[in-house]
XYZ file of C-alpha atoms in Angstrom:
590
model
C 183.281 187.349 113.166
C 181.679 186.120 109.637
C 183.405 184.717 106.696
C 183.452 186.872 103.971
C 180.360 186.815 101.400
C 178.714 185.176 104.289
C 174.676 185.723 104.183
C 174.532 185.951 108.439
C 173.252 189.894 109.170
C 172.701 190.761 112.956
C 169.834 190.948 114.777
C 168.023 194.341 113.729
C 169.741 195.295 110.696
C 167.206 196.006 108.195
C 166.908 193.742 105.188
C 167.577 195.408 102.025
C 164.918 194.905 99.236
C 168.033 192.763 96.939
C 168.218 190.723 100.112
C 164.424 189.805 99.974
C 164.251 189.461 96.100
C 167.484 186.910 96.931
C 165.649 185.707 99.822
C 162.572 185.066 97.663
C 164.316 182.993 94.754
C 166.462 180.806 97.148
C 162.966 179.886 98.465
C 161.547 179.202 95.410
C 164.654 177.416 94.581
C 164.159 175.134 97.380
C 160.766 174.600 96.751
C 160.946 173.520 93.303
C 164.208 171.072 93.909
C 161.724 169.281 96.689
C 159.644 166.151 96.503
C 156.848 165.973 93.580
C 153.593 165.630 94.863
C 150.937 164.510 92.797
C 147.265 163.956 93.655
C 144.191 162.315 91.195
C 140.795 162.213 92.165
C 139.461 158.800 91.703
C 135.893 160.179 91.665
C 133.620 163.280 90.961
C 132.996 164.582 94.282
C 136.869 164.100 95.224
C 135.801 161.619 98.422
C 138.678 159.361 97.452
C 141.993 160.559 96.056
C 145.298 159.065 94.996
C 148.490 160.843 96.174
C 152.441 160.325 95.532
C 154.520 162.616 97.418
C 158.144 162.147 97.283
C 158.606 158.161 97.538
C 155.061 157.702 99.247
C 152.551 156.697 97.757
C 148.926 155.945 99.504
C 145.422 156.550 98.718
C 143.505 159.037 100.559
C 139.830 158.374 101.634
C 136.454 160.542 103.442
C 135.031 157.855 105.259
C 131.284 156.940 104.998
C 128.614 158.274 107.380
C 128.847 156.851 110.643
C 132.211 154.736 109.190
C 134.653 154.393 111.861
C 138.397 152.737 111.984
C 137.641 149.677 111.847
C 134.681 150.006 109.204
C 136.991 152.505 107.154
C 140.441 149.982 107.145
C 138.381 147.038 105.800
C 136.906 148.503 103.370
C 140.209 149.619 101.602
C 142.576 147.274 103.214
C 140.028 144.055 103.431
C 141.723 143.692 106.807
C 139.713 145.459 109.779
C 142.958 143.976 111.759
C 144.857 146.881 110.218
C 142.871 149.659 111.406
C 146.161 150.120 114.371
C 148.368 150.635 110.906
C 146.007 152.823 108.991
C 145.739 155.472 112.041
C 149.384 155.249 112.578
C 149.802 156.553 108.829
C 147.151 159.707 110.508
C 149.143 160.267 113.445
C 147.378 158.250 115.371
C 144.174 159.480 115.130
C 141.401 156.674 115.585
C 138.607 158.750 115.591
C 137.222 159.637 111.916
C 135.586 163.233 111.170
C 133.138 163.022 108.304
C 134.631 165.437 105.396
C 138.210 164.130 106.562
C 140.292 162.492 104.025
C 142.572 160.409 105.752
C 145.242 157.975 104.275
C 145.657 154.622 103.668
C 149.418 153.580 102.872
C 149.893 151.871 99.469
C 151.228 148.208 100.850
C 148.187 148.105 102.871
C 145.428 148.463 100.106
C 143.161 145.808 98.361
C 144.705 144.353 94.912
C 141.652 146.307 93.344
C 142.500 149.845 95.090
C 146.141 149.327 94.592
C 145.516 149.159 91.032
C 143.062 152.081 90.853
C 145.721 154.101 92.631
C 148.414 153.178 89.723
C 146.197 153.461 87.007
C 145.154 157.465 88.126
C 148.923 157.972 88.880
C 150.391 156.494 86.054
C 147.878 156.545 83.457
C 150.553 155.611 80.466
C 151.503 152.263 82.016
C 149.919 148.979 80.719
C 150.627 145.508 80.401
C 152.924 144.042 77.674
C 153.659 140.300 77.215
C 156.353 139.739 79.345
C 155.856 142.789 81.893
C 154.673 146.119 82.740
C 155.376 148.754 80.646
C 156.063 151.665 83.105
C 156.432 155.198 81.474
C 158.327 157.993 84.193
C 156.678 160.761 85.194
C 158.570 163.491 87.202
C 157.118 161.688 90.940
C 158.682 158.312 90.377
C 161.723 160.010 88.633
C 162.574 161.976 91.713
C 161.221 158.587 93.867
C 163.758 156.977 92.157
C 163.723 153.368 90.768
C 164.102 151.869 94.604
C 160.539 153.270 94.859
C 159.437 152.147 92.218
C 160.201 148.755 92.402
C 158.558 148.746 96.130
C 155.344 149.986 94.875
C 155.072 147.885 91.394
C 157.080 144.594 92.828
C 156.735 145.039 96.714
C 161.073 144.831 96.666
C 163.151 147.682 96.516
C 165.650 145.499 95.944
C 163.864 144.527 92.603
C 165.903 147.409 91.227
C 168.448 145.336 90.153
C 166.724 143.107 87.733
C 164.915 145.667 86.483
C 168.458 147.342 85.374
C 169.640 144.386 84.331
C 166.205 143.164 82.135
C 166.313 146.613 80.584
C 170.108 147.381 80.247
C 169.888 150.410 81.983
C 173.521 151.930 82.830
C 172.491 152.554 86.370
C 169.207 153.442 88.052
C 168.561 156.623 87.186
C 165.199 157.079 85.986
C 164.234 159.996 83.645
C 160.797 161.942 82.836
C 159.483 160.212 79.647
C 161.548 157.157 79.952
C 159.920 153.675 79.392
C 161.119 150.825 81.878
C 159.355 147.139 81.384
C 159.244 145.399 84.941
C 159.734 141.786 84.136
C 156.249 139.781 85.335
C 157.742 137.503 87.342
C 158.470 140.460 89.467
C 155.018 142.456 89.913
C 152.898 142.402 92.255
C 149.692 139.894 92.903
C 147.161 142.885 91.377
C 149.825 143.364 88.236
C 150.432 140.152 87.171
C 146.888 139.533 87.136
C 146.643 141.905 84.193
C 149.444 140.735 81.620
C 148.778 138.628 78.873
C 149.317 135.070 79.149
C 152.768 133.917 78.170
C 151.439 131.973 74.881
C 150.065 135.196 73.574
C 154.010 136.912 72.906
C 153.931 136.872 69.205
C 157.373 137.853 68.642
C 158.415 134.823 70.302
C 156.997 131.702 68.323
C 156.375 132.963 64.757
C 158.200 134.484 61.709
C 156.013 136.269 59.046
C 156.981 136.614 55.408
C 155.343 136.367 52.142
C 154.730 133.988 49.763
C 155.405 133.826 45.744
C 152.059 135.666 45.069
C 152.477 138.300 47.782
C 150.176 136.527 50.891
C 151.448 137.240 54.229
C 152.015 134.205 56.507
C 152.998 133.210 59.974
C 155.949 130.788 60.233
C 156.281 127.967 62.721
C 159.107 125.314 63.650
C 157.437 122.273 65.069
C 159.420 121.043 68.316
C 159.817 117.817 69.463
C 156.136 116.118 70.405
C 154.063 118.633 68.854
C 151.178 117.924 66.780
C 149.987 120.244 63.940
C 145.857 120.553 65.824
C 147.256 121.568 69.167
C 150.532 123.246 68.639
C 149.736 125.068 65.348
C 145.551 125.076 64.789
C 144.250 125.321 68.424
C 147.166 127.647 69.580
C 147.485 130.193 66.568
C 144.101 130.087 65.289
C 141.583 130.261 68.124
C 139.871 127.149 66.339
C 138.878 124.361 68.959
C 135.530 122.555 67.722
C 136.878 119.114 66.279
C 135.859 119.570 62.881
C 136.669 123.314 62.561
C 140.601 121.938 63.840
C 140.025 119.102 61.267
C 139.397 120.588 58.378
C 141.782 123.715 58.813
C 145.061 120.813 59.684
C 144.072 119.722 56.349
C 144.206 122.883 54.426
C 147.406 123.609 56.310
C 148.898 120.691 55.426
C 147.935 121.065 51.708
C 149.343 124.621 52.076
C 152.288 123.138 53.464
C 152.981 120.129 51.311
C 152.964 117.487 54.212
C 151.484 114.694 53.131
C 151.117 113.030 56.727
C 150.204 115.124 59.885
C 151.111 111.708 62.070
C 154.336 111.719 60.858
C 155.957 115.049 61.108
C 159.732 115.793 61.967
C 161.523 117.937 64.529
C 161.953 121.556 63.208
C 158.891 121.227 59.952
C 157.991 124.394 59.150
C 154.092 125.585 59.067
C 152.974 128.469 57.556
C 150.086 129.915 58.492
C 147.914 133.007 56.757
C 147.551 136.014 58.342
C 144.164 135.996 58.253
C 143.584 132.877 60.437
C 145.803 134.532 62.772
C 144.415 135.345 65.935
C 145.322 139.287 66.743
C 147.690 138.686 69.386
C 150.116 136.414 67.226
C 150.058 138.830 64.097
C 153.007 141.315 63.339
C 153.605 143.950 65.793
C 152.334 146.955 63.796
C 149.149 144.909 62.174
C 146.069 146.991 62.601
C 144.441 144.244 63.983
C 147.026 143.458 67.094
C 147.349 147.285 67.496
C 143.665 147.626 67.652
C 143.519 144.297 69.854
C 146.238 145.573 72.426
C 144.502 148.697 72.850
C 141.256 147.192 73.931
C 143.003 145.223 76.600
C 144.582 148.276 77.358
C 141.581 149.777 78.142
C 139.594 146.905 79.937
C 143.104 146.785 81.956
C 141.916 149.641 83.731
C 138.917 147.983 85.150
C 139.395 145.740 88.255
C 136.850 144.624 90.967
C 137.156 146.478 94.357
C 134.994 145.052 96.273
C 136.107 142.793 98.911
C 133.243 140.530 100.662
C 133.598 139.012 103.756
C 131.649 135.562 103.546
C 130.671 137.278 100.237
C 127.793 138.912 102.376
C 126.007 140.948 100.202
C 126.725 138.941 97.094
C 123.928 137.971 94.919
C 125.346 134.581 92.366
C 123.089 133.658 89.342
C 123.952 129.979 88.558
C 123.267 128.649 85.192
C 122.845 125.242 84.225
C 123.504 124.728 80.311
C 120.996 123.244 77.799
C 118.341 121.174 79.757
C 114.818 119.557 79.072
C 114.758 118.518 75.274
C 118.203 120.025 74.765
C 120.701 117.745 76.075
C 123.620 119.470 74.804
C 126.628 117.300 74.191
C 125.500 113.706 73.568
C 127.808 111.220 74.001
C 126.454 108.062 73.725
C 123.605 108.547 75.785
C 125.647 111.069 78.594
C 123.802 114.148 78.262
C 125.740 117.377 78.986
C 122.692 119.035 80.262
C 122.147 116.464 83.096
C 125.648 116.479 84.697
C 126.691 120.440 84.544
C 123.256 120.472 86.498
C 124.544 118.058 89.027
C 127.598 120.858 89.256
C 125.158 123.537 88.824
C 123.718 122.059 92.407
C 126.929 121.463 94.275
C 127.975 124.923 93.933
C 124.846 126.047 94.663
C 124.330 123.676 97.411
C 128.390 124.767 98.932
C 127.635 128.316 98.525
C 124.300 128.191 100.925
C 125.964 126.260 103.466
C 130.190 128.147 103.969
C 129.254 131.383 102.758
C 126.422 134.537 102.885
C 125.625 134.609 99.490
C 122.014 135.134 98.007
C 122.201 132.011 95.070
C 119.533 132.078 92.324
C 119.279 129.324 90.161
C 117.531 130.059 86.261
C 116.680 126.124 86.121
C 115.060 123.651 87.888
C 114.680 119.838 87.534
C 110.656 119.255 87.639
C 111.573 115.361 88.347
C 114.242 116.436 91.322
C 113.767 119.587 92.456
C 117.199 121.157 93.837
C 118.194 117.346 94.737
C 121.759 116.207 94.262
C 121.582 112.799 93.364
C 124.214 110.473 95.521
C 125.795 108.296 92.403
C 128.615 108.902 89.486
C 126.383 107.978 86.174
C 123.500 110.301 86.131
C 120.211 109.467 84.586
C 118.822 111.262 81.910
C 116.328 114.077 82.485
C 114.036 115.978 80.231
C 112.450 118.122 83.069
C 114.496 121.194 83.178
C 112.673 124.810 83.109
C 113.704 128.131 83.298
C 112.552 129.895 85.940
C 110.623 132.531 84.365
C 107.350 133.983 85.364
C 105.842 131.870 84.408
C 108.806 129.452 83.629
C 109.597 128.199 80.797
C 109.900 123.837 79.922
C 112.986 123.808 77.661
C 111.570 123.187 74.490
C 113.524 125.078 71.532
C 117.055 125.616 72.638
C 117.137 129.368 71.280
C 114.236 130.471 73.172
C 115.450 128.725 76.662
C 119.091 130.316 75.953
C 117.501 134.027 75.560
C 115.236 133.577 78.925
C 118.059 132.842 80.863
C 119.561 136.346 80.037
C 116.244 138.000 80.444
C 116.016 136.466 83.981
C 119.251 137.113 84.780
C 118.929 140.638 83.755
C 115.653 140.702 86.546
C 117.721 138.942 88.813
C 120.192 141.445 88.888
C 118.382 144.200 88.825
C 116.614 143.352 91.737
C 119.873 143.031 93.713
C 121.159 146.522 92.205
C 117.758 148.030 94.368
C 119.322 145.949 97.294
C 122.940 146.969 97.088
C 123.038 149.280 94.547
C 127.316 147.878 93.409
C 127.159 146.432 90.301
C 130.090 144.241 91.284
C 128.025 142.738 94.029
C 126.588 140.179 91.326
C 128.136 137.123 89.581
C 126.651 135.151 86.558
C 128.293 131.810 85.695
C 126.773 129.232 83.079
C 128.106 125.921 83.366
C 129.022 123.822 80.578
C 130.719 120.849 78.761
C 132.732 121.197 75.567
C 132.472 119.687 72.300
C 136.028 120.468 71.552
C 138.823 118.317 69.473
C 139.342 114.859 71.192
C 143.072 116.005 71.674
C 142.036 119.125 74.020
C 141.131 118.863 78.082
C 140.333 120.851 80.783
C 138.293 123.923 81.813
C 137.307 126.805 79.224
C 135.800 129.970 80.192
C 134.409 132.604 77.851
C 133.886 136.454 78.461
C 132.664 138.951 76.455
C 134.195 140.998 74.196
C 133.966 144.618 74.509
C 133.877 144.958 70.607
C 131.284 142.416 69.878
C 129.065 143.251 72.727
C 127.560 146.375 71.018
C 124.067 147.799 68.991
C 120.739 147.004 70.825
C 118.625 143.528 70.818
C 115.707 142.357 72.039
C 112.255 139.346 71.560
C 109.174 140.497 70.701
C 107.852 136.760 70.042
C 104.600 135.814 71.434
C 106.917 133.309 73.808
C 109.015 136.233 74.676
C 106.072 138.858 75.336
C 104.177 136.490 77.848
C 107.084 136.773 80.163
C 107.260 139.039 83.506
C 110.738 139.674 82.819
C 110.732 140.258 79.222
C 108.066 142.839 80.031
C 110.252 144.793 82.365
C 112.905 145.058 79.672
C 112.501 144.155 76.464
C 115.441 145.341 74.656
C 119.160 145.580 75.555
C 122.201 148.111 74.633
C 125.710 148.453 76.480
C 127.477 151.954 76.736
C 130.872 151.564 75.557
C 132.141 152.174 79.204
C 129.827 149.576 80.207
C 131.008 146.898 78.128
C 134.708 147.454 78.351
C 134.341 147.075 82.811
C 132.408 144.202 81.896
C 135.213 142.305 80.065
C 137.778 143.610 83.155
C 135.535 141.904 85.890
C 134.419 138.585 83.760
C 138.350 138.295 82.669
C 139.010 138.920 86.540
C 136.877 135.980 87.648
C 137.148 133.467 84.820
C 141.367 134.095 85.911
C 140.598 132.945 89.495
C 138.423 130.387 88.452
C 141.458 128.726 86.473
C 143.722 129.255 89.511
C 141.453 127.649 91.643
C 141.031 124.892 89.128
C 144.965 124.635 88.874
C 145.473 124.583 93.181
C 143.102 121.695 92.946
C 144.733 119.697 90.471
C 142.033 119.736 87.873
C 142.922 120.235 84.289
C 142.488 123.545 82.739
C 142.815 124.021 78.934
C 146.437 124.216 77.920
C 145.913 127.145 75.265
C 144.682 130.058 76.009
C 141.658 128.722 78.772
C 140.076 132.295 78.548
C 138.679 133.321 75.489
C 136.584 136.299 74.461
C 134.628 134.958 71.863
C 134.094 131.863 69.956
C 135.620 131.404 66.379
C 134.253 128.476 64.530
C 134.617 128.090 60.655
C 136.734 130.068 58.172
C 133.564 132.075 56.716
C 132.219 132.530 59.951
C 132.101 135.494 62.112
C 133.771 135.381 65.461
C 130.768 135.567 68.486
C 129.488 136.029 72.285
C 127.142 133.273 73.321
C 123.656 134.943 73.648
C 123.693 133.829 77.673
C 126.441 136.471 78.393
C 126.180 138.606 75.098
C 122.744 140.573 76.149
C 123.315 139.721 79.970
C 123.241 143.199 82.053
C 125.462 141.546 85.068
C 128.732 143.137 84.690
C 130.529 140.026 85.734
C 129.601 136.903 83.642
C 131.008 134.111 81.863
C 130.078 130.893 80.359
C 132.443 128.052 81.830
C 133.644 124.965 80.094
C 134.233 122.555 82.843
C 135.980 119.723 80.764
C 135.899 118.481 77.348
C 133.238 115.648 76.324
C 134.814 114.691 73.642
C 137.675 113.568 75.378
C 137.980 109.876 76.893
C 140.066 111.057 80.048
C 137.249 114.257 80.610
C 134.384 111.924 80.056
C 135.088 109.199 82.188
C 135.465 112.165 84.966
C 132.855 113.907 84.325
C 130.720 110.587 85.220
C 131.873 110.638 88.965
C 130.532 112.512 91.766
C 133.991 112.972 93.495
C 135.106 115.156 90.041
C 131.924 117.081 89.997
C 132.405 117.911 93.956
C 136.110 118.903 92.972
C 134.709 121.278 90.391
C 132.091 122.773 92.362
C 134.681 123.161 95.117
C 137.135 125.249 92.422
C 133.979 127.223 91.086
C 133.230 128.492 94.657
C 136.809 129.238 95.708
C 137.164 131.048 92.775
C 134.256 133.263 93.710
C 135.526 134.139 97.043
C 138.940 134.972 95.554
C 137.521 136.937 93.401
C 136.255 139.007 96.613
C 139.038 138.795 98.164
C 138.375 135.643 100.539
C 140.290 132.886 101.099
C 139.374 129.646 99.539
C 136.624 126.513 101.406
C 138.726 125.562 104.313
C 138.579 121.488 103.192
C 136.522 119.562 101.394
C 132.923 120.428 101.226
C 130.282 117.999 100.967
C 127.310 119.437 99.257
C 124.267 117.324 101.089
C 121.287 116.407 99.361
C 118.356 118.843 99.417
């Protein structure tokens, strides 16, 4: 015997057509109160997708022809040790069937997957100073913040904080909702995105106006802070000694402070707006909303490729200045000669611990590829680039344009090979000329928005040259330029890391920079090296400051330039996901 009103009919009754239309909508009623799932390709043909159903979330793959387990789990997890894991999330299967997709759970993925996989499924989120902006969509509503947390943190238990840093009234999570995970939080691949700490404008300034209507910056000096490094260097961009000179003085006119050396606790400095760089201007200035959505956009770039030994890596290495050009000249220490002592250590490092195909655009005609076994280095006029035919460095414009021109052979000789564009690395190695109160590393990327039109040499010097021949003029798709900033910003940031686990300094503001700003009148830049350079990933790198007693004396050891090559080359295999030189290399004379 039934209940009353009870749904139970015995077995033959007929089922009335009401009972099928209620039939139907209960159905359709449980269907639609079930798990979200949510699928993006991540590609035109649809061989690699990204999925979230319910509170998984995972990235779903075809493999490659004649790509087993093994083969298939390194490529996405970098690990071939978790191929056991990988066909445990496929019911075990281990053996792959071409036109297959077959999933790879989210924890187990690269840093560079993991982030293609939240960029396609979240396409609203970005980085913020202080955190990642997520915005809810229905999947992680119904996931629920737990899940969220676990995929953006690696903690469900980060759920708390996140409540707490956003004064939530309890977890809940709604459609449309904004929720900022705190970066101290996020995972490895997030953090790696957010703007560095110095660069959260609301924090350091005030703005206002002044009697006749300009708009200015405000800043509190605090206790051992020096108007060049805590207001010039910091807010302006400015770091060439007399560029920081000359604007402290005009600040300190502006500001009625008649001695910079003797400044107290709390003295106010107001700054224009238009020295400003865009990141410490008001919130809704054109200028920081333009500047935030660029790195919102070269935030959704991020190297993928993982190299094991970094086989299949091609490195360009550039030696700054050279032959007549010394560079910086200190007293007789040349720049030129000593980032080409580096230039061959890291060369020298990279041939012997890892499988990487290193090309050099200079060589010493008095030393060859030697690495000379003393601290002060002699001076050197010898350098060439190696053009065909090369090129003695004679007038510093033409040398710096034939290094881009080779590169841009270089590398597309090892796109025939390999056919990734991330497979190739371009690093020119320098020594600043900064203010004598600045040290450390510097590296400088290109900026998407100053990396555009077309350009090109048709100079008899130019013309003579193989590689000028094959392509005379340059010119960047948008698309092209913005991945280029993601992947040069990615490597200059492990650079500094592995500068940083090494104990070498690293500039204290701001130690990558996207262009160089040098007087008031002048327009902000790209060095030509890496402005008309095809290789997606490049950077000029800074490896300590000249004009600085404590960088100089340094820089005229051996055991310092070792310790830099060291950082440059760890750097490069973090960048491809490989763990740094075991120990101390020794880079033997050649």
């Amino acid at each position: 015997m039934t209940a009353r009103g009870s749904s139970v009919r015995c077995p033959g009754e007929p089922v009335s057509t009401a009972a099928w239309v209620f039939l139907w909508l209960g159905l359709l009623a449980l269907a639609s109160s079930g798990a979200a799932s949510t699928r993006v390709p991540l590609d035109a043909d649809q061989n690699q997708v990204a999925a979230l159903e319910g509170e998984e979330l995972f990235l779903q793959a075809r493999p490659l022809r004649s790509e087993g387990l093994y083969a298939f789990a390194e490529r996405f997890t970098g690990d071939r040790d978790l191929a056991a894991s990988v066909a445990q999330a496929n019911g075990g299967r281990r053996r792959l069937q071409a036109g297959v997709r077959y999933r790879v759970p989210f924890p187990l993925l690269t840093d560079g997957h993991k982030l293609r996989v939240l960029r396609a499924l979240f396409p609203d989120d970005r980085p913020e100073p202080g955190g990642w902006r997520h915005v809810v969509t229905r999947g992680s509503s119904e996931a629920g913040l737990w899940h969220v947390c676990e995929w953006l943190t690696g903690r469900g238990d980060a759920w708390s904080d996140v409540v707490m840093s956003n004064t939530l009234a309890d977890e809940v999570i709604r459609p449309g909702q904004v929720v900022l995970i705190p970066g101290r939080l996020l995972i490895p691949a997030l953090q790696a995105l957010l703007p560095p700490p110095e660069a959260i404008a609301s924090g350091p300034l005030e703005y206002g106006r002044d009697a006749s209507g300009g708009a200015y910056g405000l800043y509190r000096l605090k206790r051992g802070e020096a108007l060049y490094s805590a207001v010039v260097v910091r807010f302006t961009g400015r770091v060439l000694a007399d560029d920081v000179n000359e604007l402290a003085e005009e600040l300190a006119r502006l500001n009625g402070i008649r001695d910079v050396t003797d400044m107290p606790v709390g003295q106010e400095v107001r700054v224009p707006v238009d020295l400003l760089l865009p990141e410490y201007l008001p919130a809704d200035d054109p200028r920081r909303l333009e500047w935030e959505q660029d790195r919102s956009e070269v935030a959704k770039y991020s190297n993928t490729v993982r190299a094991s030994r970094l086989e299949g890596i091609t490195v360009i290495l550039d030696a700054g200045h050279g032959g007549d050009d010394p560079g910086v000249d200190h007293r007789g220490t040349w720049e030129s000669v000593y980032v080409y002592d580096v230039m061959l250590r890291v060369k020298a490092l990279l041939e012997q611990r890892t499988a990487a195909t290193v090309v050099p655009t200079t060589k010493a005609a008095d030393s060859g590829y030697r690495i000379p076994d003393r601290d002060v280095l002699e001076r050197s006029r010898s350098h060439r680039v190696l053009t065909d035919p090369p090129y003695p460095i004679k007038d510093t414009r033409v040398g710096a344009h034939l290094r881009w021109y080779l590169a841009n052979s270089k590398y597309a000789k090892a796109l025939q090979a390999n056919s990734d564009p991330a497979k190739t690395v371009f690093i020119s190695i320098h020594a600043d000329s900064l203010h004598s109160s600045l040290r450390g590393a510097m590296a400088y990327v290109p900026a998407t928005g100053l990396t555009s039109g077309t350009f090109g040499k048709s100079d008899r010097i130019y013309r003579a040259r193989k590689e000028v021949k094959e392509r005379p003029k340059v010119s960047f798709s948008w698309k092209e330029r913005t991945r280029s900033e993601a992947f040069s910003r990615e490597l200059a940031d492990h650079l500094m890391r592995s500068f940083r686990k090494r104990g070498l300094g690293v500039h204290k503001e701001k130690p990558v920079r996207d262009r160089i700003i040098r007087c008031r009148r002048c327009r902000p830049f790209v060095p030509a090296v890496i402005r008309y350079n095809a290789v997606p990933t490049k950077l000029l790198f800074e490896i300590c400051n000249m004009n600085n007693a404590k960088d100089r004396k340094l820089l005229r050891t051996r055991a310092f330039r070792q310790q830099v090559a060291e950082a440059l080359v760890d750097g490069i295999l973090a960048y491809y996901g490989q763990e740094p030189l075991s120990g101390p290399g020794q880079a033997t004379a050649r």
